[in-house]
PDB file of C-alpha atoms in Angstrom:
ATOM      1  CA  MET A   1      -1.061  15.984  -3.288  1.00  0.00           C
ATOM      2  CA  PRO A   2       1.561  18.665  -3.944  1.00  0.00           C
ATOM      3  CA  SER A   3       0.359  21.562  -6.110  1.00  0.00           C
ATOM      4  CA  ALA A   4       3.154  20.780  -8.572  1.00  0.00           C
ATOM      5  CA  PHE A   5       1.792  17.283  -9.125  1.00  0.00           C
ATOM      6  CA  ASN A   6       0.978  16.748 -12.807  1.00  0.00           C
ATOM      7  CA  TYR A   7      -1.615  14.009 -13.095  1.00  0.00           C
ATOM      8  CA  LEU A   8      -1.460  12.248 -16.465  1.00  0.00           C
ATOM      9  CA  PRO A   9      -3.123   8.840 -15.951  1.00  0.00           C
ATOM     10  CA  PRO A  10      -2.577   6.133 -18.556  1.00  0.00           C
ATOM     11  CA  VAL A  11      -5.569   5.484 -20.797  1.00  0.00           C
ATOM     12  CA  THR A  12      -4.582   2.209 -22.497  1.00  0.00           C
ATOM     13  CA  PRO A  13      -5.988  -0.146 -21.492  1.00  0.00           C
ATOM     14  CA  TRP A  14      -8.894   1.853 -20.061  1.00  0.00           C
ATOM     15  CA  LEU A  15      -9.822  -1.049 -17.755  1.00  0.00           C
ATOM     16  CA  ASP A  16      -7.719  -4.209 -17.428  1.00  0.00           C
ATOM     17  CA  ILE A  17     -10.250  -6.666 -15.990  1.00  0.00           C
ATOM     18  CA  VAL A  18      -8.731  -9.863 -14.585  1.00  0.00           C
ATOM     19  CA  PHE A  19     -11.989 -11.365 -13.263  1.00  0.00           C
ATOM     20  CA  ALA A  20     -15.682 -10.481 -13.209  1.00  0.00           C
ATOM     21  CA  ASP A  21     -18.838 -12.029 -11.813  1.00  0.00           C
ATOM     22  CA  LYS A  22     -22.100 -10.549 -10.551  1.00  0.00           C
ATOM     23  CA  ASP A  23     -20.556  -9.646  -7.180  1.00  0.00           C
ATOM     24  CA  LEU A  24     -17.060  -8.351  -7.836  1.00  0.00           C
ATOM     25  CA  LEU A  25     -14.416  -7.236 -10.264  1.00  0.00           C
ATOM     26  CA  VAL A  26     -10.685  -7.759  -9.978  1.00  0.00           C
ATOM     27  CA  LEU A  27      -8.644  -5.343 -12.052  1.00  0.00           C
ATOM     28  CA  ASN A  28      -4.992  -4.789 -12.812  1.00  0.00           C
ATOM     29  CA  LYS A  29      -4.422  -1.091 -12.039  1.00  0.00           C
ATOM     30  CA  PRO A  30      -1.581   0.575 -13.933  1.00  0.00           C
ATOM     31  CA  SER A  31       0.988   2.728 -12.217  1.00  0.00           C
ATOM     32  CA  GLY A  32       0.009   6.394 -12.493  1.00  0.00           C
ATOM     33  CA  LEU A  33      -3.754   5.917 -12.086  1.00  0.00           C
ATOM     34  CA  LEU A  34      -5.508   6.855  -8.845  1.00  0.00           C
ATOM     35  CA  SER A  35      -7.534   4.111  -7.172  1.00  0.00           C
ATOM     36  CA  VAL A  36     -10.271   6.620  -6.261  1.00  0.00           C
ATOM     37  CA  PRO A  37     -10.868  10.209  -7.380  1.00  0.00           C
ATOM     38  CA  GLY A  38      -8.806  12.919  -5.739  1.00  0.00           C
ATOM     39  CA  ARG A  39      -9.923  16.435  -4.809  1.00  0.00           C
ATOM     40  CA  GLY A  40     -10.679  18.598  -7.809  1.00  0.00           C
ATOM     41  CA  GLU A  41     -11.739  17.958 -11.389  1.00  0.00           C
ATOM     42  CA  HIS A  42      -8.136  17.469 -12.497  1.00  0.00           C
ATOM     43  CA  LEU A  43      -8.008  14.360 -10.265  1.00  0.00           C
ATOM     44  CA  ALA A  44     -11.434  12.977 -11.162  1.00  0.00           C
ATOM     45  CA  ASP A  45     -10.164  10.164 -13.376  1.00  0.00           C
ATOM     46  CA  SER A  46      -9.526   7.001 -11.355  1.00  0.00           C
ATOM     47  CA  LEU A  47      -9.942   3.247 -11.475  1.00  0.00           C
ATOM     48  CA  LEU A  48     -13.170   3.493  -9.449  1.00  0.00           C
ATOM     49  CA  SER A  49     -14.721   6.270 -11.557  1.00  0.00           C
ATOM     50  CA  ARG A  50     -13.942   4.324 -14.741  1.00  0.00           C
ATOM     51  CA  VAL A  51     -15.654   1.228 -13.326  1.00  0.00           C
ATOM     52  CA  GLN A  52     -18.662   3.208 -12.067  1.00  0.00           C
ATOM     53  CA  ALA A  53     -19.153   4.703 -15.533  1.00  0.00           C
ATOM     54  CA  GLU A  54     -19.648   1.185 -16.928  1.00  0.00           C
ATOM     55  CA  TYR A  55     -21.137  -0.808 -14.042  1.00  0.00           C
ATOM     56  CA  GLY A  56     -23.262   1.655 -12.065  1.00  0.00           C
ATOM     57  CA  PHE A  57     -22.975   0.650  -8.412  1.00  0.00           C
ATOM     58  CA  ALA A  58     -19.371  -0.127  -7.623  1.00  0.00           C
ATOM     59  CA  GLN A  59     -17.368   0.359  -4.451  1.00  0.00           C
ATOM     60  CA  ILE A  60     -13.654  -0.139  -4.043  1.00  0.00           C
ATOM     61  CA  VAL A  61     -12.569  -2.741  -1.499  1.00  0.00           C
ATOM     62  CA  ASN A  62      -8.796  -2.241  -1.422  1.00  0.00           C
ATOM     63  CA  ARG A  63      -6.673   0.611  -2.702  1.00  0.00           C
ATOM     64  CA  LEU A  64      -3.209   0.899  -4.146  1.00  0.00           C
ATOM     65  CA  ASP A  65      -1.018   3.990  -4.141  1.00  0.00           C
ATOM     66  CA  LEU A  66      -1.030   6.055  -7.322  1.00  0.00           C
ATOM     67  CA  ALA A  67       2.443   4.805  -8.261  1.00  0.00           C
ATOM     68  CA  THR A  68       1.794   1.143  -7.378  1.00  0.00           C
ATOM     69  CA  SER A  69       0.364  -1.184 -10.000  1.00  0.00           C
ATOM     70  CA  GLY A  70      -1.535  -4.418  -9.600  1.00  0.00           C
ATOM     71  CA  LEU A  71      -4.650  -6.128  -8.340  1.00  0.00           C
ATOM     72  CA  VAL A  72      -7.566  -4.129  -6.972  1.00  0.00           C
ATOM     73  CA  VAL A  73     -10.943  -5.538  -5.897  1.00  0.00           C
ATOM     74  CA  ILE A  74     -14.195  -3.685  -6.569  1.00  0.00           C
ATOM     75  CA  ALA A  75     -17.573  -4.851  -5.250  1.00  0.00           C
ATOM     76  CA  LEU A  76     -20.621  -4.664  -7.508  1.00  0.00           C
ATOM     77  CA  ARG A  77     -23.245  -5.269  -4.804  1.00  0.00           C
ATOM     78  CA  ARG A  78     -23.590  -3.885  -1.272  1.00  0.00           C
ATOM     79  CA  LYS A  79     -23.644  -7.268   0.466  1.00  0.00           C
ATOM     80  CA  ALA A  80     -20.584  -8.303  -1.479  1.00  0.00           C
ATOM     81  CA  GLU A  81     -18.877  -5.059  -0.479  1.00  0.00           C
ATOM     82  CA  ARG A  82     -19.472  -5.703   3.228  1.00  0.00           C
ATOM     83  CA  HIS A  83     -18.298  -9.289   3.025  1.00  0.00           C
ATOM     84  CA  LEU A  84     -15.165  -8.478   1.034  1.00  0.00           C
ATOM     85  CA  LYS A  85     -14.202  -5.580   3.320  1.00  0.00           C
ATOM     86  CA  GLN A  86     -14.586  -7.894   6.321  1.00  0.00           C
ATOM     87  CA  GLN A  87     -12.182 -10.343   4.696  1.00  0.00           C
ATOM     88  CA  PHE A  88      -9.571  -7.605   4.353  1.00  0.00           C
ATOM     89  CA  ALA A  89     -10.206  -6.289   7.881  1.00  0.00           C
ATOM     90  CA  LYS A  90      -9.847  -9.779   9.388  1.00  0.00           C
ATOM     91  CA  ARG A  91      -6.669 -10.430   7.353  1.00  0.00           C
ATOM     92  CA  GLN A  92      -8.295 -13.337   5.536  1.00  0.00           C
ATOM     93  CA  VAL A  93      -7.106 -12.041   2.169  1.00  0.00           C
ATOM     94  CA  HIS A  94      -3.630 -13.154   1.139  1.00  0.00           C
ATOM     95  CA  LYS A  95      -1.575 -10.653  -0.875  1.00  0.00           C
ATOM     96  CA  ARG A  96       1.843 -10.855  -2.471  1.00  0.00           C
ATOM     97  CA  TYR A  97       3.745  -8.086  -4.202  1.00  0.00           C
ATOM     98  CA  LEU A  98       6.719  -7.944  -6.533  1.00  0.00           C
ATOM     99  CA  ALA A  99       9.245  -5.163  -6.033  1.00  0.00           C
ATOM    100  CA  VAL A 100      12.694  -4.174  -7.180  1.00  0.00           C
ATOM    101  CA  ILE A 101      14.766  -2.891  -4.275  1.00  0.00           C
ATOM    102  CA  TRP A 102      17.981  -0.887  -4.444  1.00  0.00           C
ATOM    103  CA  GLY A 103      20.997  -2.693  -3.043  1.00  0.00           C
ATOM    104  CA  GLN A 104      22.164  -6.161  -2.038  1.00  0.00           C
ATOM    105  CA  LEU A 105      19.805  -8.371  -0.048  1.00  0.00           C
ATOM    106  CA  LEU A 106      21.893 -10.492   2.313  1.00  0.00           C
ATOM    107  CA  HIS A 107      19.265 -13.070   3.252  1.00  0.00           C
ATOM    108  CA  GLN A 108      17.010 -15.261   1.115  1.00  0.00           C
ATOM    109  CA  TYR A 109      14.066 -14.785   3.488  1.00  0.00           C
ATOM    110  CA  GLY A 110      13.230 -12.375   6.257  1.00  0.00           C
ATOM    111  CA  THR A 111      10.597 -10.460   8.180  1.00  0.00           C
ATOM    112  CA  VAL A 112      10.328  -6.757   8.950  1.00  0.00           C
ATOM    113  CA  ASP A 113       8.379  -6.078  12.151  1.00  0.00           C
ATOM    114  CA  LEU A 114       8.423  -2.308  12.651  1.00  0.00           C
ATOM    115  CA  PRO A 115       5.502  -0.105  13.801  1.00  0.00           C
ATOM    116  CA  LEU A 116       4.475   2.718  11.506  1.00  0.00           C
ATOM    117  CA  ALA A 117       2.985   6.147  12.140  1.00  0.00           C
ATOM    118  CA  SER A 118       1.862   9.032   9.959  1.00  0.00           C
ATOM    119  CA  ALA A 119       4.443  11.700   9.267  1.00  0.00           C
ATOM    120  CA  GLY A 120       1.937  14.349  10.364  1.00  0.00           C
ATOM    121  CA  GLY A 121       2.768  17.511   8.446  1.00  0.00           C
ATOM    122  CA  ASP A 122       4.181  15.581   5.498  1.00  0.00           C
ATOM    123  CA  PRO A 123       1.326  13.443   4.146  1.00  0.00           C
ATOM    124  CA  PRO A 124       1.046  10.812   2.818  1.00  0.00           C
ATOM    125  CA  LYS A 125       4.430   9.721   4.172  1.00  0.00           C
ATOM    126  CA  ASN A 126       4.765   7.318   7.097  1.00  0.00           C
ATOM    127  CA  TYR A 127       7.750   6.496   9.264  1.00  0.00           C
ATOM    128  CA  VAL A 128       8.903   3.929  11.818  1.00  0.00           C
ATOM    129  CA  CYS A 129       7.747   5.002  15.285  1.00  0.00           C
ATOM    130  CA  TYR A 130       7.972   2.797  18.379  1.00  0.00           C
ATOM    131  CA  GLN A 131       6.058   5.232  20.597  1.00  0.00           C
ATOM    132  CA  GLN A 132       2.944   5.978  18.517  1.00  0.00           C
ATOM    133  CA  GLY A 133       3.186   3.608  15.579  1.00  0.00           C
ATOM    134  CA  LYS A 134       0.765   0.794  14.757  1.00  0.00           C
ATOM    135  CA  ALA A 135       2.000  -2.771  14.349  1.00  0.00           C
ATOM    136  CA  ALA A 136       3.219  -3.548  10.830  1.00  0.00           C
ATOM    137  CA  ILE A 137       4.695  -6.826   9.582  1.00  0.00           C
ATOM    138  CA  THR A 138       6.121  -7.689   6.161  1.00  0.00           C
ATOM    139  CA  HIS A 139       7.709 -10.948   5.001  1.00  0.00           C
ATOM    140  CA  TYR A 140      10.189 -10.787   2.128  1.00  0.00           C
ATOM    141  CA  ARG A 141      11.787 -13.355  -0.175  1.00  0.00           C
ATOM    142  CA  LEU A 142      14.655 -12.848  -2.602  1.00  0.00           C
ATOM    143  CA  LEU A 143      13.807 -13.911  -6.154  1.00  0.00           C
ATOM    144  CA  GLN A 144      16.801 -12.620  -8.087  1.00  0.00           C
ATOM    145  CA  GLN A 145      19.833 -10.537  -7.198  1.00  0.00           C
ATOM    146  CA  PHE A 146      21.268  -8.066  -9.707  1.00  0.00           C
ATOM    147  CA  LYS A 147      24.361  -5.897  -9.494  1.00  0.00           C
ATOM    148  CA  ASP A 148      22.736  -2.866  -7.855  1.00  0.00           C
ATOM    149  CA  SER A 149      19.224  -4.119  -7.186  1.00  0.00           C
ATOM    150  CA  ALA A 150      17.162  -7.196  -6.396  1.00  0.00           C
ATOM    151  CA  LEU A 151      13.774  -8.587  -7.367  1.00  0.00           C
ATOM    152  CA  VAL A 152      11.850  -9.569  -4.236  1.00  0.00           C
ATOM    153  CA  GLU A 153       8.466 -10.933  -3.243  1.00  0.00           C
ATOM    154  CA  LEU A 154       6.821  -9.007  -0.406  1.00  0.00           C
ATOM    155  CA  THR A 155       3.978 -10.397   1.699  1.00  0.00           C
ATOM    156  CA  PRO A 156       2.296  -7.856   3.984  1.00  0.00           C
ATOM    157  CA  ILE A 157       0.612  -9.331   7.052  1.00  0.00           C
ATOM    158  CA  THR A 158      -0.801  -5.969   8.063  1.00  0.00           C
ATOM    159  CA  GLY A 159      -2.041  -3.259   5.716  1.00  0.00           C
ATOM    160  CA  ARG A 160      -0.581   0.063   6.824  1.00  0.00           C
ATOM    161  CA  SER A 161      -0.248   2.968   4.432  1.00  0.00           C
ATOM    162  CA  HIS A 162       3.069   2.820   2.529  1.00  0.00           C
ATOM    163  CA  GLN A 163       4.007  -0.222   4.639  1.00  0.00           C
ATOM    164  CA  LEU A 164       6.116  -2.003   2.029  1.00  0.00           C
ATOM    165  CA  ARG A 165       7.849   1.185   0.971  1.00  0.00           C
ATOM    166  CA  VAL A 166       8.775   2.238   4.509  1.00  0.00           C
ATOM    167  CA  HIS A 167       9.795  -1.262   5.594  1.00  0.00           C
ATOM    168  CA  MET A 168      12.162  -1.657   2.663  1.00  0.00           C
ATOM    169  CA  GLN A 169      13.633   1.781   3.309  1.00  0.00           C
ATOM    170  CA  ALA A 170      14.130   0.792   6.955  1.00  0.00           C
ATOM    171  CA  LEU A 171      16.302  -2.107   5.765  1.00  0.00           C
ATOM    172  CA  GLY A 172      18.364   0.355   3.734  1.00  0.00           C
ATOM    173  CA  LEU A 173      16.886  -1.178   0.564  1.00  0.00           C
ATOM    174  CA  PRO A 174      14.332   1.305  -0.785  1.00  0.00           C
ATOM    175  CA  ILE A 175      12.084   0.353  -3.672  1.00  0.00           C
ATOM    176  CA  VAL A 176      13.483   1.570  -6.974  1.00  0.00           C
ATOM    177  CA  GLY A 177      11.646   4.589  -8.378  1.00  0.00           C
ATOM    178  CA  ASP A 178      10.175   5.610  -5.005  1.00  0.00           C
ATOM    179  CA  ARG A 179      10.031   9.412  -4.980  1.00  0.00           C
ATOM    180  CA  PHE A 180       9.048   9.512  -1.291  1.00  0.00           C
ATOM    181  CA  TYR A 181      11.529   7.168   0.361  1.00  0.00           C
ATOM    182  CA  ALA A 182      14.357   6.274  -2.034  1.00  0.00           C
ATOM    183  CA  SER A 183      17.682   8.022  -2.455  1.00  0.00           C
ATOM    184  CA  GLU A 184      18.119  10.240  -5.489  1.00  0.00           C
ATOM    185  CA  GLN A 185      20.058   7.501  -7.269  1.00  0.00           C
ATOM    186  CA  ALA A 186      17.516   4.775  -6.483  1.00  0.00           C
ATOM    187  CA  CYS A 187      14.617   7.016  -7.440  1.00  0.00           C
ATOM    188  CA  ALA A 188      16.198   7.938 -10.768  1.00  0.00           C
ATOM    189  CA  ALA A 189      16.928   4.282 -11.641  1.00  0.00           C
ATOM    190  CA  ALA A 190      13.386   3.707 -12.970  1.00  0.00           C
ATOM    191  CA  PRO A 191      10.668   5.859 -14.536  1.00  0.00           C
ATOM    192  CA  ARG A 192       8.070   4.555 -12.049  1.00  0.00           C
ATOM    193  CA  LEU A 193       7.809   2.942  -8.638  1.00  0.00           C
ATOM    194  CA  LEU A 194       8.755  -0.721  -9.141  1.00  0.00           C
ATOM    195  CA  LEU A 195       6.086  -2.149  -6.851  1.00  0.00           C
ATOM    196  CA  HIS A 196       3.293  -4.385  -8.119  1.00  0.00           C
ATOM    197  CA  ALA A 197       0.435  -6.215  -6.380  1.00  0.00           C
ATOM    198  CA  ALA A 198       0.912  -9.489  -8.224  1.00  0.00           C
ATOM    199  CA  HIS A 199      -1.111 -12.113  -6.343  1.00  0.00           C
ATOM    200  CA  LEU A 200      -4.369 -12.061  -4.405  1.00  0.00           C
ATOM    201  CA  GLN A 201      -6.432 -14.780  -2.731  1.00  0.00           C
ATOM    202  CA  LEU A 202      -9.911 -14.208  -1.306  1.00  0.00           C
ATOM    203  CA  GLN A 203     -13.292 -15.891  -0.925  1.00  0.00           C
ATOM    204  CA  GLN A 204     -16.199 -15.308  -3.257  1.00  0.00           C
ATOM    205  CA  PRO A 205     -18.599 -13.455  -0.926  1.00  0.00           C
ATOM    206  CA  TYR A 206     -21.635 -15.672  -1.566  1.00  0.00           C
ATOM    207  CA  THR A 207     -20.354 -19.128  -2.489  1.00  0.00           C
ATOM    208  CA  GLY A 208     -17.294 -19.083  -0.224  1.00  0.00           C
ATOM    209  CA  GLN A 209     -15.173 -20.418  -3.090  1.00  0.00           C
ATOM    210  CA  VAL A 210     -11.483 -19.593  -2.743  1.00  0.00           C
ATOM    211  CA  LEU A 211     -10.420 -17.408  -5.659  1.00  0.00           C
ATOM    212  CA  ASN A 212      -6.817 -16.869  -6.698  1.00  0.00           C
ATOM    213  CA  PHE A 213      -5.717 -14.059  -9.010  1.00  0.00           C
ATOM    214  CA  SER A 214      -2.420 -13.075 -10.586  1.00  0.00           C
ATOM    215  CA  ALA A 215      -1.405 -10.116 -12.728  1.00  0.00           C
ATOM    216  CA  ASP A 216       1.827  -9.618 -14.623  1.00  0.00           C
ATOM    217  CA  SER A 217       3.771  -6.430 -14.001  1.00  0.00           C
ATOM    218  CA  ASP A 218       5.303  -4.205 -16.643  1.00  0.00           C
ATOM    219  CA  PHE A 219       8.780  -4.362 -15.113  1.00  0.00           C
ATOM    220  CA  VAL A 220       9.454  -8.098 -14.841  1.00  0.00           C
ATOM    221  CA  THR A 221       9.058 -10.893 -17.334  1.00  0.00           C
ATOM    222  CA  ALA A 222       7.415 -14.215 -16.613  1.00  0.00           C
ATOM    223  CA  ALA A 223      10.904 -15.582 -15.992  1.00  0.00           C
ATOM    224  CA  GLY A 224      11.427 -13.026 -13.228  1.00  0.00           C
ATOM    225  CA  CYS A 225      14.051 -10.941 -15.020  1.00  0.00           C
ATOM    226  CA  LEU A 226      14.068  -7.180 -15.204  1.00  0.00           C
ATOM    227  CA  ILE A 227      12.880  -5.687 -18.438  1.00  0.00           C
ATOM    228  CA  ALA A 228      15.449  -3.282 -19.838  1.00  0.00           C
ATOM    229  CA  LYS A 229      14.697   0.290 -18.846  1.00  0.00           C
TER     230      LYS A 229
END
């Protein structure tokens, strides 16, 4: 992270637990909290370290960017960890995100199929690259159009780093509040990145039961309208 980065993670609630059993936890991570500890004591606070302080053995299964909020899965047993990670690797986990994008979305539905590669000397940024990029697919659906922005549902089929952020930028519709990919105006339109992992479906690693989870965001109401900034 840049040396100028000032890490001030939210502390309330300390842990927002959506679901818990003997094998896994599902938590609603706030924007501004690391999924796992960074390098250095000043980046030690994270969702994983908070869980480990209370549950002992705990391993993260999926991560969200610092600025992204929403559902994160943490395994509480090693066998559960292996099984859950296999579900993600085999694309058996279904994820849906809510985002506010900057601009006018012309189509109700659509798919972005653009390969992504690391930006090399500018981590953690990615970019569209047809020569060296890895396949990346995102479905989108318009939920509500506003004057200068739109509320959309994003469904990633693949799980590349910054996939949703880069794909929306590639459409000319960056996610509002995105300090990496949005224009100055779009970035300044919100105090945080308006991207939230809202829905998650997976199998309980031992029983095979299909589990569905949802978590409300702090930037849309249940009716799907933007909360006033």
